mmCIF file of C-alpha atoms in Angstrom:
data_model
loop_
_atom_site.group_PDB
_atom_site.id
_atom_site.type_symbol
_atom_site.label_atom_id
_atom_site.label_comp_id
_atom_site.label_asym_id
_atom_site.label_seq_id
_atom_site.Cartn_x
_atom_site.Cartn_y
_atom_site.Cartn_z
ATOM 1 C CA GLY A 1 16.170 5.589 -9.444
ATOM 2 C CA ASN A 2 16.256 4.099 -5.970
ATOM 3 C CA SER A 3 13.241 2.173 -4.703
ATOM 4 C CA VAL A 4 12.173 -0.693 -2.479
ATOM 5 C CA THR A 5 9.392 -3.194 -3.036
ATOM 6 C CA GLN A 6 8.298 -5.348 -0.157
ATOM 7 C CA MET A 7 5.781 -8.083 0.337
ATOM 8 C CA GLU A 8 2.260 -6.849 0.810
ATOM 9 C CA GLY A 9 0.519 -7.679 4.028
ATOM 10 C CA PRO A 10 -1.035 -8.248 6.265
ATOM 11 C CA VAL A 11 0.699 -11.422 7.362
ATOM 12 C CA THR A 12 -0.880 -13.522 10.105
ATOM 13 C CA LEU A 13 1.072 -16.356 11.716
ATOM 14 C CA SER A 14 0.728 -18.604 14.715
ATOM 15 C CA GLU A 15 3.282 -18.391 17.497
ATOM 16 C CA GLU A 16 6.507 -20.321 16.734
ATOM 17 C CA ALA A 17 5.873 -20.270 12.976
ATOM 18 C CA PHE A 18 8.611 -19.376 10.485
ATOM 19 C CA LEU A 19 8.541 -15.847 9.088
ATOM 20 C CA THR A 20 9.711 -14.529 5.738
ATOM 21 C CA ILE A 21 9.005 -11.011 4.518
ATOM 22 C CA ASN A 22 10.310 -10.423 1.010
ATOM 23 C CA CYS A 23 12.096 -7.237 0.020
ATOM 24 C CA THR A 24 13.679 -6.368 -3.333
ATOM 25 C CA TYR A 25 15.341 -3.154 -4.326
ATOM 26 C CA THR A 26 16.438 -1.054 -7.275
ATOM 27 C CA ALA A 27 19.421 1.169 -6.750
ATOM 28 C CA THR A 28 22.214 3.033 -8.457
ATOM 29 C CA GLY A 29 25.553 2.483 -6.840
ATOM 30 C CA TYR A 30 25.985 0.454 -3.670
ATOM 31 C CA PRO A 31 23.357 1.208 -1.043
ATOM 32 C CA SER A 32 23.099 0.033 2.526
ATOM 33 C CA LEU A 33 19.959 -1.956 3.367
ATOM 34 C CA PHE A 34 17.881 -1.779 6.520
ATOM 35 C CA TRP A 35 14.900 -3.323 8.232
ATOM 36 C CA TYR A 36 12.981 -1.062 10.596
ATOM 37 C CA VAL A 37 10.141 -2.128 12.887
ATOM 38 C CA GLN A 38 7.239 -0.028 14.111
ATOM 39 C CA TYR A 39 5.384 -1.349 17.152
ATOM 40 C CA PRO A 40 1.862 -0.053 17.808
ATOM 41 C CA GLY A 41 1.926 3.557 18.953
ATOM 42 C CA GLU A 42 5.700 3.864 18.651
ATOM 43 C CA GLY A 43 8.221 5.300 16.215
ATOM 44 C CA LEU A 44 10.435 3.354 13.831
ATOM 45 C CA GLN A 45 13.238 1.366 15.394
ATOM 46 C CA LEU A 46 16.204 -0.087 13.578
ATOM 47 C CA LEU A 47 15.959 -3.867 13.561
ATOM 48 C CA LEU A 48 19.042 -4.744 11.505
ATOM 49 C CA LYS A 49 21.172 -3.523 8.650
ATOM 50 C CA ALA A 50 23.740 -4.663 6.086
ATOM 51 C CA THR A 51 26.163 -2.353 4.326
ATOM 52 C CA LYS A 52 27.632 -4.483 1.554
ATOM 53 C CA ALA A 53 26.888 -7.517 -0.585
ATOM 54 C CA ASP A 54 26.750 -10.880 1.242
ATOM 55 C CA ASP A 55 26.604 -9.185 4.650
ATOM 56 C CA LYS A 56 24.079 -10.693 7.049
ATOM 57 C CA GLY A 57 22.328 -8.437 9.529
ATOM 58 C CA SER A 58 20.827 -10.029 12.636
ATOM 59 C CA ASN A 59 19.055 -8.945 15.805
ATOM 60 C CA LYS A 60 16.506 -10.457 18.218
ATOM 61 C CA GLY A 61 16.382 -13.686 16.181
ATOM 62 C CA PHE A 62 15.696 -11.859 12.901
ATOM 63 C CA GLU A 63 18.115 -12.178 9.976
ATOM 64 C CA ALA A 64 18.482 -10.745 6.489
ATOM 65 C CA THR A 65 21.239 -11.228 3.909
ATOM 66 C CA TYR A 66 22.223 -8.581 1.345
ATOM 67 C CA ARG A 67 21.981 -10.420 -2.004
ATOM 68 C CA LYS A 68 23.348 -8.273 -4.807
ATOM 69 C CA GLU A 69 22.747 -10.896 -7.502
ATOM 70 C CA THR A 70 19.003 -11.023 -6.762
ATOM 71 C CA THR A 71 18.750 -7.438 -5.418
ATOM 72 C CA SER A 72 17.016 -8.766 -2.323
ATOM 73 C CA PHE A 73 17.105 -8.387 1.463
ATOM 74 C CA HIS A 74 14.461 -10.791 2.764
ATOM 75 C CA LEU A 75 13.691 -10.762 6.488
ATOM 76 C CA GLU A 76 13.460 -14.119 8.279
ATOM 77 C CA LYS A 77 12.844 -15.419 11.767
ATOM 78 C CA GLY A 78 12.712 -19.072 12.726
ATOM 79 C CA SER A 79 10.088 -18.848 15.466
ATOM 80 C CA VAL A 80 7.914 -15.766 15.878
ATOM 81 C CA GLN A 81 6.356 -14.611 19.129
ATOM 82 C CA VAL A 82 3.241 -12.595 19.857
ATOM 83 C CA SER A 83 5.511 -9.698 20.807
ATOM 84 C CA ASP A 84 6.829 -9.585 17.213
ATOM 85 C CA SER A 85 3.472 -8.235 16.024
ATOM 86 C CA ALA A 86 4.331 -4.930 14.330
ATOM 87 C CA VAL A 87 4.810 -3.270 10.963
ATOM 88 C CA TYR A 88 8.125 -4.030 9.259
ATOM 89 C CA PHE A 89 9.740 -1.655 6.767
ATOM 90 C CA CYS A 90 12.531 -2.457 4.351
ATOM 91 C CA ALA A 91 14.672 0.524 3.371
ATOM 92 C CA LEU A 92 17.738 1.397 1.341
ATOM 93 C CA SER A 93 20.225 4.179 1.797
ATOM 94 C CA PRO A 94 22.222 5.254 -1.248
ATOM 95 C CA PRO A 95 25.471 7.223 -0.921
ATOM 96 C CA ASN A 96 23.686 10.542 -0.287
ATOM 97 C CA ASN A 97 21.605 8.909 2.487
ATOM 98 C CA ASP A 98 18.317 9.782 0.768
ATOM 99 C CA MET A 99 16.674 6.804 2.405
ATOM 100 C CA ARG A 100 13.837 5.080 0.541
ATOM 101 C CA PHE A 101 11.300 2.943 2.385
ATOM 102 C CA GLY A 102 8.986 0.180 1.284
ATOM 103 C CA ALA A 103 5.280 0.432 2.048
ATOM 104 C CA GLY A 104 5.549 -1.745 5.137
ATOM 105 C CA THR A 105 4.258 -5.225 6.002
ATOM 106 C CA ARG A 106 1.971 -5.674 8.983
ATOM 107 C CA LEU A 107 2.647 -8.867 10.930
ATOM 108 C CA THR A 108 0.184 -10.286 13.440
ATOM 109 C CA VAL A 109 1.229 -13.273 15.519
ATOM 110 C CA LYS A 110 -1.543 -15.196 17.253
ATOM 111 C CA PRO A 111 -1.019 -17.313 20.387
ATOM 112 C CA GLU B 1 21.450 8.177 25.684
ATOM 113 C CA ALA B 2 18.329 10.231 25.025
ATOM 114 C CA GLY B 3 16.549 9.538 21.751
ATOM 115 C CA VAL B 4 15.047 11.900 19.222
ATOM 116 C CA ALA B 5 12.361 14.053 20.838
ATOM 117 C CA GLN B 6 9.356 15.452 19.008
ATOM 118 C CA SER B 7 6.412 17.582 20.007
ATOM 119 C CA PRO B 8 3.523 17.737 19.979
ATOM 120 C CA ARG B 9 2.561 14.063 19.639
ATOM 121 C CA TYR B 10 -0.854 14.848 18.227
ATOM 122 C CA LYS B 11 -2.352 17.870 16.492
ATOM 123 C CA ILE B 12 -5.773 18.486 15.005
ATOM 124 C CA ILE B 13 -6.356 21.575 12.885
ATOM 125 C CA GLU B 14 -8.744 22.791 10.245
ATOM 126 C CA LYS B 15 -7.703 23.215 6.637
ATOM 127 C CA ARG B 16 -6.046 26.508 5.810
ATOM 128 C CA GLN B 17 -4.705 26.838 9.356
ATOM 129 C CA SER B 18 -0.989 26.728 10.101
ATOM 130 C CA VAL B 19 0.893 24.267 12.289
ATOM 131 C CA ALA B 20 4.453 23.760 13.482
ATOM 132 C CA PHE B 21 6.319 20.696 14.701
ATOM 133 C CA TRP B 22 9.468 20.625 16.783
ATOM 134 C CA CYS B 23 12.330 18.131 16.830
ATOM 135 C CA ASN B 24 15.366 17.748 19.070
ATOM 136 C CA PRO B 25 17.860 15.228 17.641
ATOM 137 C CA ILE B 26 20.248 12.956 19.468
ATOM 138 C CA SER B 27 23.118 14.968 20.892
ATOM 139 C CA GLY B 28 26.054 15.156 18.504
ATOM 140 C CA HIS B 29 24.119 14.080 15.418
ATOM 141 C CA ALA B 30 24.978 16.358 12.537
ATOM 142 C CA THR B 31 22.292 15.211 10.136
ATOM 143 C CA LEU B 32 18.570 15.706 10.690
ATOM 144 C CA TYR B 33 15.672 14.519 8.554
ATOM 145 C CA TRP B 34 11.957 15.192 8.332
ATOM 146 C CA TYR B 35 9.699 12.517 6.875
ATOM 147 C CA GLN B 36 6.007 12.372 6.053
ATOM 148 C CA GLN B 37 4.274 9.026 6.635
ATOM 149 C CA ILE B 38 0.789 8.761 5.192
ATOM 150 C CA LEU B 39 -1.369 5.977 6.632
ATOM 151 C CA GLY B 40 -0.514 2.652 5.041
ATOM 152 C CA GLN B 41 2.674 3.906 3.370
ATOM 153 C CA GLY B 42 6.337 4.030 4.178
ATOM 154 C CA PRO B 43 7.970 7.288 5.273
ATOM 155 C CA LYS B 44 8.844 9.774 2.538
ATOM 156 C CA LEU B 45 11.761 12.146 3.009
ATOM 157 C CA LEU B 46 10.781 15.814 2.982
ATOM 158 C CA ILE B 47 14.036 17.551 3.891
ATOM 159 C CA GLN B 48 17.537 16.733 5.077
ATOM 160 C CA PHE B 49 19.849 19.057 7.030
ATOM 161 C CA GLN B 50 23.567 18.775 7.574
ATOM 162 C CA ASN B 51 24.279 20.878 10.668
ATOM 163 C CA ASN B 52 22.216 24.022 9.936
ATOM 164 C CA GLY B 53 22.314 23.795 6.146
ATOM 165 C CA VAL B 54 19.792 22.159 3.825
ATOM 166 C CA VAL B 55 21.307 19.387 1.700
ATOM 167 C CA ASP B 56 18.127 17.983 0.121
ATOM 168 C CA ASP B 57 14.656 19.496 -0.001
ATOM 169 C CA SER B 58 13.658 18.199 -3.418
ATOM 170 C CA GLN B 59 10.486 16.522 -2.083
ATOM 171 C CA LEU B 60 9.353 19.386 0.152
ATOM 172 C CA PRO B 61 6.220 21.194 -1.133
ATOM 173 C CA LYS B 62 7.784 24.589 -0.773
ATOM 174 C CA ASP B 63 4.631 26.543 -1.471
ATOM 175 C CA ARG B 64 3.270 25.496 1.927
ATOM 176 C CA PHE B 65 6.004 23.664 3.861
ATOM 177 C CA SER B 66 9.072 25.235 5.403
ATOM 178 C CA ALA B 67 11.722 23.987 7.788
ATOM 179 C CA GLU B 68 14.682 25.393 9.611
ATOM 180 C CA ARG B 69 17.432 24.157 11.859
ATOM 181 C CA LEU B 70 18.894 27.137 13.643
ATOM 182 C CA LYS B 71 22.260 26.613 15.356
ATOM 183 C CA GLY B 72 22.444 23.116 13.912
ATOM 184 C CA VAL B 73 20.502 21.431 16.721
ATOM 185 C CA ASP B 74 16.718 21.718 17.073
ATOM 186 C CA SER B 75 14.512 21.939 14.030
ATOM 187 C CA THR B 76 10.994 23.081 13.244
ATOM 188 C CA LEU B 77 8.771 22.077 10.344
ATOM 189 C CA LYS B 78 5.880 24.358 9.453
ATOM 190 C CA ILE B 79 2.860 23.926 7.224
ATOM 191 C CA GLN B 80 0.990 27.037 6.128
ATOM 192 C CA PRO B 81 -1.757 26.731 5.006
ATOM 193 C CA ALA B 82 -2.616 23.101 5.688
ATOM 194 C CA LYS B 83 -4.598 20.958 3.275
ATOM 195 C CA LEU B 84 -6.621 17.818 3.931
ATOM 196 C CA GLU B 85 -3.959 15.701 2.190
ATOM 197 C CA ASP B 86 -1.374 16.824 4.746
ATOM 198 C CA SER B 87 -2.940 14.490 7.312
ATOM 199 C CA ALA B 88 -0.089 12.149 8.182
ATOM 200 C CA VAL B 89 2.521 11.324 10.798
ATOM 201 C CA TYR B 90 5.552 13.598 10.616
ATOM 202 C CA LEU B 91 8.707 11.851 11.676
ATOM 203 C CA CYS B 92 11.994 13.415 12.627
ATOM 204 C CA ALA B 93 15.204 11.376 12.460
ATOM 205 C CA SER B 94 18.874 12.053 13.055
ATOM 206 C CA SER B 95 22.193 10.402 12.265
ATOM 207 C CA LEU B 96 25.830 11.028 13.109
ATOM 208 C CA ALA B 97 26.645 11.840 9.489
ATOM 209 C CA ARG B 98 25.054 11.447 6.070
ATOM 210 C CA GLY B 99 26.951 8.481 4.721
ATOM 211 C CA ARG B 100 25.044 5.488 3.404
ATOM 212 C CA THR B 101 26.092 3.360 6.378
ATOM 213 C CA ASP B 102 24.932 5.837 9.012
ATOM 214 C CA THR B 103 21.887 4.606 10.878
ATOM 215 C CA GLN B 104 18.967 7.001 11.171
ATOM 216 C CA TYR B 105 17.268 7.118 14.569
ATOM 217 C CA PHE B 106 13.626 8.117 14.600
ATOM 218 C CA GLY B 107 11.499 10.047 17.025
ATOM 219 C CA PRO B 108 7.953 8.995 17.989
ATOM 220 C CA GLY B 109 6.368 11.267 15.397
ATOM 221 C CA THR B 110 3.619 13.872 15.377
ATOM 222 C CA ARG B 111 0.251 12.698 14.123
ATOM 223 C CA LEU B 112 -1.453 15.538 12.237
ATOM 224 C CA THR B 113 -5.136 15.466 11.384
ATOM 225 C CA VAL B 114 -6.458 18.168 9.067
ATOM 226 C CA LEU B 115 -10.245 18.558 9.100
#
């Protein structure tokens, strides 16, 4: 079946630190991969996506590369800010768009 | 462009009562989704509509949950009767189509507390 496993949180970093949140997936066929972010009190917002192997999604300094050989889509950012504090969800969308989400990773960035 | 609208934002009810949530998707989006997000978990798809037809309701507890999307635009999700374990945030999302590359856009959600 289709599923996503992401790094358990919470993650606490100091401002300007490097961020990695791991995400691996299991899928039949060729899914698209997504990272969504949920800021406190708000709904999910698309952060970035990649639709085929070796694609790199990027937005707001965040990046993730679709690695078919390792079935991974790790989220990275070179220098986090306090405003990046949120919950991050990795998700996959198979051909029927029955999207599957990971459990979420809470990130707290301290000044 | 207006986003996905949901109401109410918060609802508190007692077990065995009924409740309904409303969603208005982004204009022109053919596909609409309802998700349940239990605290500390990722969203779980309950039902997916394409225009006004159901394309996937395999994870909807049909003995107590129902949903409709009349005229292929707005949608309502109903729970009757509610149980304690239904306490969650109910998210509505929409997308232009239901291909794997179509981005889903989410509303702010309705937080349901069942006492």
